[in-house]
mmCIF file of C-alpha atoms in Angstrom:
data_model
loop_
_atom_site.group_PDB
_atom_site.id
_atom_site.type_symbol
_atom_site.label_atom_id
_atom_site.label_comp_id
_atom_site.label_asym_id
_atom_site.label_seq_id
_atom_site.Cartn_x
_atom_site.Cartn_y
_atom_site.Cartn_z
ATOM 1 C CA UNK A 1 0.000 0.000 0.000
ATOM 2 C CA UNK A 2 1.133 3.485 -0.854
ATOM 3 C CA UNK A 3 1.460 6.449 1.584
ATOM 4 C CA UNK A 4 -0.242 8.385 -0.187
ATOM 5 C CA UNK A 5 -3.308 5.666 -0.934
ATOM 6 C CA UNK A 6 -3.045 5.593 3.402
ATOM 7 C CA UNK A 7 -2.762 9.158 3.589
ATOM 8 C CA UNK A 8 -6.227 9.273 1.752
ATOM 9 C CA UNK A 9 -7.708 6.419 3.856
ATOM 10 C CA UNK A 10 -6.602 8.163 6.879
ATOM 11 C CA UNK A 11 -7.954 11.641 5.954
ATOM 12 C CA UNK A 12 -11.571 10.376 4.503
ATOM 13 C CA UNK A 13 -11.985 7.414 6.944
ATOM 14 C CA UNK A 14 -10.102 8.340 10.371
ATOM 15 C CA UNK A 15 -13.249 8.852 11.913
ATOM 16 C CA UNK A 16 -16.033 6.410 10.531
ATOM 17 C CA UNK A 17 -16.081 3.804 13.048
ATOM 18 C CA UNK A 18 -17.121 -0.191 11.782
ATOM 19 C CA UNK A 19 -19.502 -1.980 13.388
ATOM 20 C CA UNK A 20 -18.225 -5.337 13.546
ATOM 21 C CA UNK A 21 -21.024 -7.463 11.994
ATOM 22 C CA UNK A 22 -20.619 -11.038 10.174
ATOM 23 C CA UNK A 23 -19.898 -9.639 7.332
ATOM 24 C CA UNK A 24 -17.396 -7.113 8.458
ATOM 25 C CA UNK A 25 -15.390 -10.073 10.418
ATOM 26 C CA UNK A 26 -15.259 -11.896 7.182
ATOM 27 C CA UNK A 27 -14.296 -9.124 5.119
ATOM 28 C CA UNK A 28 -11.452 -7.546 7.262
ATOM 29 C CA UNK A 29 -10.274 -10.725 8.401
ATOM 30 C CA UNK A 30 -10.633 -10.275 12.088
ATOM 31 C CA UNK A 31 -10.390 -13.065 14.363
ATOM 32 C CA UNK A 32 -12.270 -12.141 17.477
ATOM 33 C CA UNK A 33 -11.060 -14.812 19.812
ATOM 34 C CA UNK A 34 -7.336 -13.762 19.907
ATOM 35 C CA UNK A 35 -8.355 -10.217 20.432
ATOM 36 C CA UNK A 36 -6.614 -9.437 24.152
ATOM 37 C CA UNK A 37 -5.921 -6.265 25.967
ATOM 38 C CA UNK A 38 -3.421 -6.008 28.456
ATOM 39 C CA UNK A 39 -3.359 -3.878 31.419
ATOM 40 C CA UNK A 40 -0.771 -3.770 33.327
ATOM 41 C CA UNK A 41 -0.036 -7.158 34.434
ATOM 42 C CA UNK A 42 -3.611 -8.351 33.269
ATOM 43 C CA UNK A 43 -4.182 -10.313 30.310
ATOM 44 C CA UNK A 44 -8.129 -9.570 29.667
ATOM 45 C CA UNK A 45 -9.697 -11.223 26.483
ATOM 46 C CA UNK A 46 -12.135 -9.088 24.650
ATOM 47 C CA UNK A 47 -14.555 -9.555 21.661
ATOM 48 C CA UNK A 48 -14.288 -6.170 19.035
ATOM 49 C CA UNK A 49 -17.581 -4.679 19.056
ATOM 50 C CA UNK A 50 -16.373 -1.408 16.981
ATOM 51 C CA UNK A 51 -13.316 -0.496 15.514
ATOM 52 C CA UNK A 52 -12.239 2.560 13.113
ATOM 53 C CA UNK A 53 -8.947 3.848 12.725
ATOM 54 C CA UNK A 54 -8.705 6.120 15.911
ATOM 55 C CA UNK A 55 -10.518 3.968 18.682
ATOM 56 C CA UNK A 56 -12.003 0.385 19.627
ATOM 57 C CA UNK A 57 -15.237 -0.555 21.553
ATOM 58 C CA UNK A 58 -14.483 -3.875 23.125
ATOM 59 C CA UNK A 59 -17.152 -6.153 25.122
ATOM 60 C CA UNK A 60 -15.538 -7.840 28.105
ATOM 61 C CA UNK A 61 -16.424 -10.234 30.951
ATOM 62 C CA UNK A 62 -15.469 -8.421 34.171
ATOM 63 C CA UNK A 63 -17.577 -8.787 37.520
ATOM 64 C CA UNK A 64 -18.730 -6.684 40.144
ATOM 65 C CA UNK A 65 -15.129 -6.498 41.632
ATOM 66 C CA UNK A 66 -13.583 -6.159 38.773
ATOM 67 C CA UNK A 67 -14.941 -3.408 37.275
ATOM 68 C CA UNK A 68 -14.056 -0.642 40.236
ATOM 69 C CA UNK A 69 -10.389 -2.173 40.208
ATOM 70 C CA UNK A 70 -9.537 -1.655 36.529
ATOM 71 C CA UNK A 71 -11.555 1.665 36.439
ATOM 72 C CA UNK A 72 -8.017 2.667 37.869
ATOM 73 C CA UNK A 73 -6.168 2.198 34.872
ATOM 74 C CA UNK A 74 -8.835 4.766 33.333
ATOM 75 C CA UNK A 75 -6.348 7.337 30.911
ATOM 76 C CA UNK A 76 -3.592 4.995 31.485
ATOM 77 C CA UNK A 77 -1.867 2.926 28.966
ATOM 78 C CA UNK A 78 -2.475 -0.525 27.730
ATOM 79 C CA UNK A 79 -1.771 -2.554 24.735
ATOM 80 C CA UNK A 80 -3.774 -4.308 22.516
ATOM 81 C CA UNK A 81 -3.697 -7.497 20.092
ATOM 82 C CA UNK A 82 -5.632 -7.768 17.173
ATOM 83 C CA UNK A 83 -5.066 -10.818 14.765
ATOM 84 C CA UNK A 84 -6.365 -10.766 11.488
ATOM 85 C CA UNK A 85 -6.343 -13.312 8.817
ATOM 86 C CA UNK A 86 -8.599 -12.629 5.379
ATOM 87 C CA UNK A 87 -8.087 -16.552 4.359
ATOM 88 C CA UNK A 88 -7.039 -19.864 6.436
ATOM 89 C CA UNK A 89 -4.039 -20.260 3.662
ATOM 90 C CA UNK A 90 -2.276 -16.834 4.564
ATOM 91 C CA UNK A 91 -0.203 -16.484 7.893
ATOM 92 C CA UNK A 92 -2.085 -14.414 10.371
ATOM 93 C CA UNK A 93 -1.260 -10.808 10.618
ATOM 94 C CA UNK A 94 -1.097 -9.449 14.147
ATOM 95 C CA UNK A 95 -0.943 -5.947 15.726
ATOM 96 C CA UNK A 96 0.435 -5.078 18.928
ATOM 97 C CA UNK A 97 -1.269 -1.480 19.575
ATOM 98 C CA UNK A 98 -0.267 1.077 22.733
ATOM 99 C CA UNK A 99 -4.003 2.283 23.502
ATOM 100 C CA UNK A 100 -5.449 4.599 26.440
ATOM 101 C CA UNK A 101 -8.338 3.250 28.269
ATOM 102 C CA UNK A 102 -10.980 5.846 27.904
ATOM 103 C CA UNK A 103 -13.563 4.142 29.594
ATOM 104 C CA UNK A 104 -15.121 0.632 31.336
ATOM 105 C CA UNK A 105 -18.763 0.624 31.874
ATOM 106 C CA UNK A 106 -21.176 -2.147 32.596
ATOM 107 C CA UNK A 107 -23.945 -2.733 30.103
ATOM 108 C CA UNK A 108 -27.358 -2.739 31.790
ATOM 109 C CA UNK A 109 -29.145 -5.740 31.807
ATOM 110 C CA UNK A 110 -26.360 -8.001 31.308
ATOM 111 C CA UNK A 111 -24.189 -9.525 33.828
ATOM 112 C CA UNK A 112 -20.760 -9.076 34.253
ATOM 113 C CA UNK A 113 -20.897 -7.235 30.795
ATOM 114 C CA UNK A 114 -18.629 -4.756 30.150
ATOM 115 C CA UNK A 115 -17.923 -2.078 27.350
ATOM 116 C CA UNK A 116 -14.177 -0.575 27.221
ATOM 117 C CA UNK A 117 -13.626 2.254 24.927
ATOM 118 C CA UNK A 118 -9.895 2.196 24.087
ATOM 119 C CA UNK A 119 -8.130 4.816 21.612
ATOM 120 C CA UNK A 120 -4.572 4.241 19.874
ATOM 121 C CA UNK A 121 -1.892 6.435 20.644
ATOM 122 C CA UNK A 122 -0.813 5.492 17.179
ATOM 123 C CA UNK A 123 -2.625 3.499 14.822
ATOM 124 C CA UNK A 124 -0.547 0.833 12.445
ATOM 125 C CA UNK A 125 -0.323 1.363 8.769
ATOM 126 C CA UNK A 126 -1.890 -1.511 7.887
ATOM 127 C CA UNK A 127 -4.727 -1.360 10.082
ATOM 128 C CA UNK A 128 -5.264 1.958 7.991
ATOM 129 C CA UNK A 129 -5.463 -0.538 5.378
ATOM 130 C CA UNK A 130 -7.371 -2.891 6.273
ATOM 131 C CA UNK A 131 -10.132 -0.203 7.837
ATOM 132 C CA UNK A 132 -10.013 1.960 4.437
ATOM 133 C CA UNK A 133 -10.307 -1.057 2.677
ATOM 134 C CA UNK A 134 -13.445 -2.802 4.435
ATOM 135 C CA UNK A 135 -15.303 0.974 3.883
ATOM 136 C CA UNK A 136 -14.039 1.635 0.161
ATOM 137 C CA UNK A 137 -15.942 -2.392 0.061
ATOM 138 C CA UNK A 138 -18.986 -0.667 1.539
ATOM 139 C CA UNK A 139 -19.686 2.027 -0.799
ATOM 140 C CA UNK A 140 -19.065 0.129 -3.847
ATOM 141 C CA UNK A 141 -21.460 -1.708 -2.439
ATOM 142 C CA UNK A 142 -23.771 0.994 -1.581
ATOM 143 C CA UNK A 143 -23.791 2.406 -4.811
ATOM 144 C CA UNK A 144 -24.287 -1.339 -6.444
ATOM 145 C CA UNK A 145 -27.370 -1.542 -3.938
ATOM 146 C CA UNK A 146 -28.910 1.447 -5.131
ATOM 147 C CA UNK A 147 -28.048 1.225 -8.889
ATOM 148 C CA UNK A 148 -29.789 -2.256 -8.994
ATOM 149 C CA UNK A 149 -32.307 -2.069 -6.360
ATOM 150 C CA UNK A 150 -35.389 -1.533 -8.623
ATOM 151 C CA UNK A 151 -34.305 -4.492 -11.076
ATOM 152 C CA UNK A 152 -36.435 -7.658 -11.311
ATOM 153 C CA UNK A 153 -34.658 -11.075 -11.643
ATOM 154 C CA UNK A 154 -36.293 -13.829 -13.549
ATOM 155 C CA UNK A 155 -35.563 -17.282 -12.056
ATOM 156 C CA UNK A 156 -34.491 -19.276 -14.908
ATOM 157 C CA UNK A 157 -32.056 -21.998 -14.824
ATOM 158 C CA UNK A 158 -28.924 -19.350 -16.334
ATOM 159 C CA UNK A 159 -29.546 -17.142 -13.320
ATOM 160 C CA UNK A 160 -31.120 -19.804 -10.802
ATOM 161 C CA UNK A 161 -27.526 -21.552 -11.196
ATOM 162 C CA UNK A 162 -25.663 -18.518 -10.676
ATOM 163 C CA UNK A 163 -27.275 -17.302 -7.426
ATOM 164 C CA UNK A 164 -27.089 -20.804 -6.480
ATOM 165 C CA UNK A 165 -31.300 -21.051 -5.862
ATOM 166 C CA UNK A 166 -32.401 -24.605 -5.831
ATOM 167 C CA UNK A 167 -35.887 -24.767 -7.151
ATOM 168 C CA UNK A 168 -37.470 -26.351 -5.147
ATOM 169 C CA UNK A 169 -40.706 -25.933 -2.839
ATOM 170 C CA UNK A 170 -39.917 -26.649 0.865
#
């Protein structure tokens, strides 16, 4: 990737945070399970709820004790690891990423739920990437959506084989 190409990514996308959906996982590559934040001497494993290019929301499993004791580390530094791998034949890319802890709250209603809003003191070049990439995706998309959203499909067998539709009455 180009500097200037991240230069671009990082001046039109710095701020548009991704929701981490199914198809967001899939298309950035992110592997949720190896996602860990470490504070201080604390290893904490965390699920990505948001990411962009500037911050991280991260759902967490601390309880009722928990939560008051790493509230202390609130505006302190941490580091966080983020694996990503776009296809099971490519080695796994992973980030190691000095973030401040901005804020651990419990989500009401669920137990030992917890939100923590992180933000990188510096964020990697080819998380740039990989974040300008997935949002490029989504407005091709976008403009494919509403470009073709009025069109009618006929199911015959040509494009009944193509969108893989069986047929059949179940």
């Amino acid at each position: 990737m180009t500097k200037s190409k991240l230069k671009w990514y990082w001046k039109n996308y710095a701020t548009q945070v991704i929701r981490l959906d199914q198809f967001a996982l899939a298309n950035i590559g992110l592997i949720q399970s190896q996602t860990v934040l470490k504070i201080a001497n604390y290893k904490i494993i965390c699920a990505p709820h948001q990411i962009s290019m500037q911050k991280s929301l991260l759902f967490v499993v601390l309880n009722k004790d928990e939560i008051p004791f790493f509230n202390q580390y609130k505006e302190k530094l941490a580091a966080l690891k983020l694996t990503f791998q776009k296809n099971l034949k490519t080695i796994p890319l992973k980030f190691f990423v000095w973030v401040i802890i901005k804020q651990i709250s419990p989500i009401r209603g669920k137990e030992n739920m917890c939100l923590i809003e992180v933000s990188y003191k510096n964020c990697p070049e080819s998380l740039i990437s990989i974040i300008g990439q997935h949002i490029s995706t989504l407005q091709v998309l976008e403009k494919f959506y509403h470009r073709y959203k009025g069109t009618e499909i006929s199911i015959d067998r040509h494009s009944s084989r193509i969108l893989q539709y069986n047929n059949y009455i179940e």
